[in-house]
Tab-separated table of C-alpha atoms and ligand atoms in Angstrom:
chain	number	residue	atom	x	y	z
A	1	MET	CA	58.175	-56.195	34.134
A	2	SER	CA	58.265	-52.550	33.026
A	3	LEU	CA	55.439	-51.181	30.922
A	4	GLU	CA	57.911	-50.671	28.097
A	5	SER	CA	59.045	-54.298	27.984
A	6	LYS	CA	55.427	-55.426	28.208
A	7	VAL	CA	54.507	-53.243	25.229
A	8	ARG	CA	57.593	-54.321	23.269
A	9	GLY	CA	56.692	-57.977	23.679
A	10	ARG	CA	53.348	-57.585	21.911
A	11	TYR	CA	52.069	-56.357	18.525
A	12	ILE	CA	53.467	-52.899	17.802
A	13	PRO	CA	51.089	-50.888	15.608
A	14	LYS	CA	52.507	-50.022	12.205
A	15	HIS	CA	50.791	-46.666	11.841
A	16	ILE	CA	49.514	-44.406	14.574
A	17	ALA	CA	47.982	-40.945	14.323
A	18	ILE	CA	47.828	-38.264	16.973
A	19	ILE	CA	45.588	-35.192	17.133
A	20	LEU	CA	47.977	-32.830	18.917
A	21	ASP	CA	45.387	-30.943	20.943
A	22	GLY	CA	45.463	-28.846	24.108
A	23	ASN	CA	48.501	-26.609	23.597
A	24	GLY	CA	46.448	-23.494	24.369
A	25	ARG	CA	44.877	-24.904	27.539
A	26	TRP	CA	48.239	-26.218	28.710
A	27	ALA	CA	49.628	-22.672	28.488
A	28	LYS	CA	46.531	-21.034	29.987
A	29	LYS	CA	46.725	-23.260	33.049
A	30	ARG	CA	50.213	-21.858	33.619
A	31	ASN	CA	49.269	-18.232	32.844
A	32	MET	CA	51.416	-18.309	29.751
A	33	PRO	CA	50.589	-17.084	26.237
A	34	ARG	CA	49.032	-19.709	23.924
A	35	ASN	CA	52.011	-19.542	21.587
A	36	LEU	CA	54.249	-20.873	24.337
A	37	GLY	CA	51.990	-23.897	24.455
A	38	HIS	CA	52.579	-24.377	20.732
A	39	LYS	CA	56.319	-24.098	21.286
A	40	ARG	CA	56.250	-26.761	23.998
A	41	GLY	CA	54.020	-28.878	21.790
A	42	THR	CA	56.624	-28.735	19.031
A	43	LEU	CA	59.348	-29.890	21.408
A	44	ASN	CA	57.120	-32.730	22.528
A	45	LEU	CA	56.540	-33.770	18.921
A	46	LYS	CA	60.272	-34.296	18.538
A	47	ASN	CA	60.419	-36.474	21.680
A	48	ILE	CA	57.379	-38.588	20.815
A	49	THR	CA	58.549	-39.070	17.209
A	50	ILE	CA	61.865	-40.441	18.429
A	51	ALA	CA	60.125	-42.629	21.024
A	52	CYS	CA	57.830	-44.096	18.331
A	53	ASN	CA	60.822	-44.786	16.089
A	54	VAL	CA	62.675	-46.588	18.880
A	55	LEU	CA	59.585	-48.738	19.518
A	56	GLY	CA	59.531	-49.821	15.872
A	57	ILE	CA	56.374	-47.968	14.769
A	58	LYS	CA	56.615	-47.466	10.990
A	59	ALA	CA	54.519	-44.336	10.518
A	60	LEU	CA	53.291	-41.523	12.757
A	61	SER	CA	50.720	-39.086	11.331
A	62	VAL	CA	50.256	-35.945	13.383
A	63	TYR	CA	47.585	-33.275	13.052
A	64	ALA	CA	49.470	-30.020	13.437
A	65	PHE	CA	47.261	-27.482	11.586
A	66	SER	CA	43.790	-28.058	10.176
A	67	THR	CA	42.146	-26.472	7.140
A	68	GLU	CA	39.864	-24.797	9.721
A	69	ASN	CA	42.634	-23.424	11.970
A	70	TRP	CA	42.983	-20.376	9.683
A	71	LYS	CA	39.961	-19.003	11.591
A	72	ARG	CA	42.179	-18.281	14.613
A	73	PRO	CA	43.538	-14.804	15.393
A	74	LYS	CA	46.222	-13.652	12.966
A	75	GLU	CA	48.913	-13.520	15.620
A	76	GLU	CA	48.389	-17.187	16.473
A	77	VAL	CA	48.169	-18.295	12.828
A	78	ASP	CA	51.382	-16.376	12.059
A	79	TYR	CA	53.155	-18.155	14.895
A	80	LEU	CA	51.878	-21.587	13.856
A	81	MET	CA	53.101	-20.926	10.302
A	82	GLU	CA	56.627	-20.425	11.638
A	83	LEU	CA	56.683	-23.800	13.339
A	84	PRO	CA	57.627	-26.020	10.366
A	85	LYS	CA	60.847	-24.034	9.994
A	86	GLN	CA	61.618	-23.978	13.709
A	87	PHE	CA	60.816	-27.667	13.978
A	88	THR	CA	63.015	-28.785	11.106
A	89	GLU	CA	65.949	-26.489	11.959
A	90	ASP	CA	65.961	-27.454	15.618
A	91	TYR	CA	65.604	-31.203	15.180
A	92	LYS	CA	67.040	-32.125	11.799
A	93	GLY	CA	70.271	-33.432	13.364
A	94	GLN	CA	68.452	-35.756	15.738
A	95	PHE	CA	66.096	-36.934	12.999
A	96	LYS	CA	69.090	-37.775	10.829
A	97	GLU	CA	70.712	-39.761	13.638
A	98	ASN	CA	67.446	-41.693	14.041
A	99	ASP	CA	67.001	-42.219	10.274
A	100	ILE	CA	63.563	-40.528	10.381
A	101	ARG	CA	61.819	-39.613	7.156
A	102	VAL	CA	59.522	-36.574	7.122
A	103	MET	CA	56.587	-35.940	4.782
A	104	PHE	CA	53.826	-33.337	4.804
A	105	SER	CA	50.147	-33.892	4.024
A	106	GLY	CA	47.786	-31.048	3.299
A	107	ARG	CA	47.152	-28.099	1.031
A	108	ARG	CA	50.244	-26.491	-0.419
A	109	ASP	CA	48.468	-23.710	-2.283
A	110	ARG	CA	47.992	-21.582	0.839
A	111	MET	CA	51.571	-21.986	2.140
A	112	SER	CA	54.093	-19.153	2.202
A	113	LYS	CA	56.970	-19.622	-0.217
A	114	VAL	CA	59.270	-20.304	2.742
A	115	ASN	CA	57.089	-23.192	3.972
A	116	TYR	CA	56.395	-24.480	0.472
A	117	ASP	CA	60.114	-24.709	-0.353
A	118	LEU	CA	60.977	-26.085	3.065
A	119	MET	CA	58.428	-28.900	2.770
A	120	LEU	CA	59.785	-29.981	-0.619
A	121	GLU	CA	63.357	-29.739	0.622
A	122	ILE	CA	62.875	-31.832	3.736
A	123	GLU	CA	60.817	-34.453	1.894
A	124	GLU	CA	63.536	-34.751	-0.735
A	125	LYS	CA	66.391	-34.851	1.784
A	126	THR	CA	64.825	-37.541	3.946
A	127	LYS	CA	63.077	-39.679	1.302
A	128	ASP	CA	65.517	-42.600	1.422
A	129	ARG	CA	65.581	-42.934	5.178
A	130	GLU	CA	64.411	-46.231	6.555
A	131	GLY	CA	63.289	-45.418	10.084
A	132	LEU	CA	59.885	-44.071	11.039
A	133	ILE	CA	57.945	-41.890	8.580
A	134	LEU	CA	56.721	-38.757	10.332
A	135	ASN	CA	53.689	-37.524	8.379
A	136	VAL	CA	53.038	-33.929	9.431
A	137	CYS	CA	49.468	-32.967	8.514
A	138	PHE	CA	49.594	-29.225	7.998
A	139	ASP	CA	46.738	-27.243	6.430
A	140	TYR	CA	45.205	-30.712	6.349
A	141	GLY	CA	41.487	-31.508	6.226
A	142	SER	CA	40.016	-34.876	5.393
A	143	HIS	CA	37.121	-33.399	3.420
A	144	PHE	CA	39.579	-31.526	1.227
A	145	GLU	CA	41.755	-34.619	0.783
A	146	ILE	CA	38.799	-36.755	-0.314
A	147	THR	CA	37.459	-33.999	-2.590
A	148	GLU	CA	40.828	-33.782	-4.341
A	149	ALA	CA	40.892	-37.569	-4.783
A	150	VAL	CA	37.409	-37.435	-6.359
A	151	LYS	CA	38.524	-34.662	-8.728
A	152	GLN	CA	41.612	-36.607	-9.766
A	153	ILE	CA	39.632	-39.764	-10.503
A	154	ALA	CA	36.997	-37.758	-12.417
A	155	LYS	CA	39.803	-36.296	-14.504
A	156	ASP	CA	41.245	-39.763	-15.160
A	157	VAL	CA	37.809	-40.890	-16.345
A	158	LYS	CA	37.387	-37.837	-18.553
A	159	ASP	CA	40.809	-38.407	-20.123
A	160	ASN	CA	39.832	-42.035	-20.815
A	161	ASN	CA	42.571	-43.378	-18.534
A	162	VAL	CA	40.107	-45.023	-16.153
A	163	ASP	CA	36.811	-46.774	-16.736
A	164	ILE	CA	34.045	-46.010	-14.209
A	165	SER	CA	33.603	-49.720	-13.533
A	166	ASP	CA	37.285	-49.903	-12.469
A	167	ILE	CA	36.912	-47.341	-9.677
A	168	ASN	CA	37.386	-49.213	-6.421
A	169	GLU	CA	38.462	-48.662	-2.825
A	170	ASP	CA	42.141	-49.188	-3.586
A	171	MET	CA	42.000	-46.549	-6.290
A	172	ILE	CA	40.503	-44.052	-3.855
A	173	ALA	CA	43.114	-44.896	-1.214
A	174	SER	CA	45.884	-44.473	-3.749
A	175	ASN	CA	44.728	-40.907	-4.380
A	176	LEU	CA	45.048	-39.891	-0.724
A	177	TYR	CA	48.144	-38.352	0.889
A	178	THR	CA	48.623	-41.522	2.932
A	179	LYS	CA	48.962	-43.771	-0.136
A	180	GLU	CA	52.432	-44.986	0.867
A	181	LEU	CA	51.652	-45.521	4.545
A	182	PRO	CA	50.438	-48.718	6.231
A	183	PRO	CA	46.776	-48.912	7.361
A	184	LEU	CA	46.038	-46.777	10.407
A	185	ASP	CA	46.001	-48.940	13.546
A	186	LEU	CA	45.483	-46.399	16.293
A	187	MET	CA	44.307	-42.804	16.598
A	188	ILE	CA	45.106	-40.865	19.773
A	189	ARG	CA	43.609	-37.496	20.720
A	190	THR	CA	44.991	-35.521	23.631
A	191	SER	CA	43.263	-32.830	25.735
A	192	GLY	CA	40.021	-34.629	26.588
A	193	GLU	CA	38.062	-33.716	23.450
A	194	GLN	CA	36.336	-36.722	21.938
A	195	ARG	CA	35.913	-35.837	18.285
A	196	ILE	CA	37.831	-36.293	15.064
A	197	SER	CA	37.816	-32.676	13.769
A	198	ASN	CA	38.199	-33.612	10.079
A	199	PHE	CA	41.269	-35.835	10.471
A	200	LEU	CA	41.896	-38.978	8.351
A	201	LEU	CA	38.210	-39.896	7.981
A	202	TRP	CA	38.754	-42.492	5.266
A	203	GLN	CA	41.818	-43.993	6.948
A	204	LEU	CA	40.042	-44.334	10.313
A	205	ALA	CA	37.609	-47.017	9.146
A	206	TYR	CA	38.974	-49.747	11.464
A	207	SER	CA	41.420	-47.820	13.662
A	208	GLU	CA	41.179	-48.089	17.397
A	209	LEU	CA	40.475	-44.745	19.084
A	210	TYR	CA	42.167	-43.609	22.288
A	211	PHE	CA	41.322	-40.396	24.112
A	212	THR	CA	43.362	-38.985	26.985
A	213	LYS	CA	42.813	-35.910	29.158
A	214	LYS	CA	46.526	-35.019	29.029
A	215	PHE	CA	47.268	-31.865	27.060
A	216	TRP	CA	49.638	-32.414	24.132
A	217	PRO	CA	52.737	-30.740	25.728
A	218	GLU	CA	52.418	-33.117	28.714
A	219	PHE	CA	51.816	-36.283	26.680
A	220	SER	CA	55.053	-38.055	27.633
A	221	LYS	CA	56.631	-41.332	26.536
A	222	LYS	CA	54.914	-42.944	29.530
A	223	GLU	CA	51.530	-41.753	28.228
A	224	LEU	CA	52.403	-43.144	24.799
A	225	LEU	CA	53.208	-46.523	26.361
A	226	LYS	CA	49.879	-46.411	28.228
A	227	ALA	CA	48.060	-45.807	24.939
A	228	LEU	CA	49.932	-48.673	23.241
A	229	ASP	CA	49.239	-51.002	26.161
A	230	ASN	CA	45.547	-50.122	25.959
A	231	PHE	CA	45.568	-50.716	22.179
A	232	GLN	CA	47.255	-54.092	22.596
A	233	ASN	CA	44.445	-55.225	24.890
A	234	ARG	CA	41.673	-54.558	22.358
A	235	ASP	CA	40.018	-57.198	20.211
A	236	ARG	CA	40.173	-56.029	16.626
A	237	LYS	CA	37.638	-57.922	14.582
A	238	PHE	CA	37.376	-56.014	11.286
A	239	GLY	CA	33.789	-57.139	10.973
A	240	GLY	CA	34.637	-60.795	11.525
A	241	LEU	CA	34.527	-62.865	14.672
A	242	LYS	CA	37.080	-62.830	17.441
A	243	GLU	CA	39.955	-65.178	16.662
A	244	LYS	CA	40.542	-67.951	19.183
A	245	LYS	CA	43.832	-67.368	20.998
B	1	IPE	C1	46.458	-27.833	19.264
B	1	IPE	O1	46.246	-27.076	20.399
B	1	IPE	C2	47.278	-27.145	18.213
B	1	IPE	C3	46.489	-26.643	17.073
B	1	IPE	C4	45.235	-26.847	16.856
B	1	IPE	C5	47.200	-25.829	16.110
B	1	IPE	P1	45.111	-25.984	20.486
B	1	IPE	O2	45.693	-24.685	20.035
B	1	IPE	O3	43.893	-26.400	19.777
B	1	IPE	O4	44.878	-25.934	22.049
B	1	IPE	P2	43.493	-25.766	22.795
B	1	IPE	O5	42.566	-26.796	22.236
B	1	IPE	O6	43.019	-24.372	22.510
B	1	IPE	O7	43.826	-25.996	24.231
B	2	IPE	C1	42.250	-30.140	15.774
B	2	IPE	O1	42.270	-29.380	16.919
B	2	IPE	C2	43.303	-29.687	14.834
B	2	IPE	C3	44.680	-29.852	15.301
B	2	IPE	C4	45.059	-30.430	16.409
B	2	IPE	C5	45.687	-29.346	14.417
B	2	IPE	P1	41.310	-28.122	17.106
B	2	IPE	O2	41.595	-27.581	18.459
B	2	IPE	O3	41.455	-27.206	15.957
B	2	IPE	O4	39.877	-28.813	17.020
B	2	IPE	P2	38.466	-28.378	17.575
B	2	IPE	O5	38.221	-26.967	17.091
B	2	IPE	O6	38.556	-28.435	19.063
B	2	IPE	O7	37.518	-29.387	17.029
B	3	MG	MG1	42.212	-27.396	20.311
């Protein structure tokens, strides 16, 4: 039996997240400029998004630019800021064919007007689609996301819309960008680094973690299937005891 049919016959995670890491090292290994790695990474994002949709995954959250990535050289930041436009223009036709919805999570106050308008436009245009939801985390940081949720709830308390005793975990979750998405089943990080780098800290509570040495541009559909196969062989207990099979 092929790996794909094996994976398809078992529980398909509803929501997976990927830290798209290793574009720079992928390019360096080939004596290419880092930005070319980002370009190849963007192409790979299209392919993996479509592969996830075909497998029946409901939501894919990808870490494309962190709140800390502004520290990089201006030339690289400028290039990364052009990618949302390139990405949507190049792939919008294929995303439409696959009924893929796109949303963006992250700060909007530091976006250029072009990116700001583009994000609203694509979210609006794709909002009724019923295939996979691609959640592009761009100028995203988990600490910022949680801080904003705290501020919003504090404001609701101050305005007498919420009583302190009513604050609960669901209320916090419903103030995060991921409020509409299913719980996070699996988090993948490419490039061999084994850290979270400020991504989806709240949402990760009971996710399975999968690290691979492959750089993001070389993370193929086969690598995705390997990650899913590995996930399907884990015992998720959520603090309870292993269920008898
Ligand atoms: C991931 O690749 C993309 C972003 C963080 C924007 P990197 O650019 O971090 O690649 P490495 O880690 O330097 O190889
Ligand atoms: C995490 O990768 C952020 C993204 C993939 C967008 P980094 O390359 O920025 O993370 P660190 O610096 O290695 O932790
Ligand atoms: Mg990196």
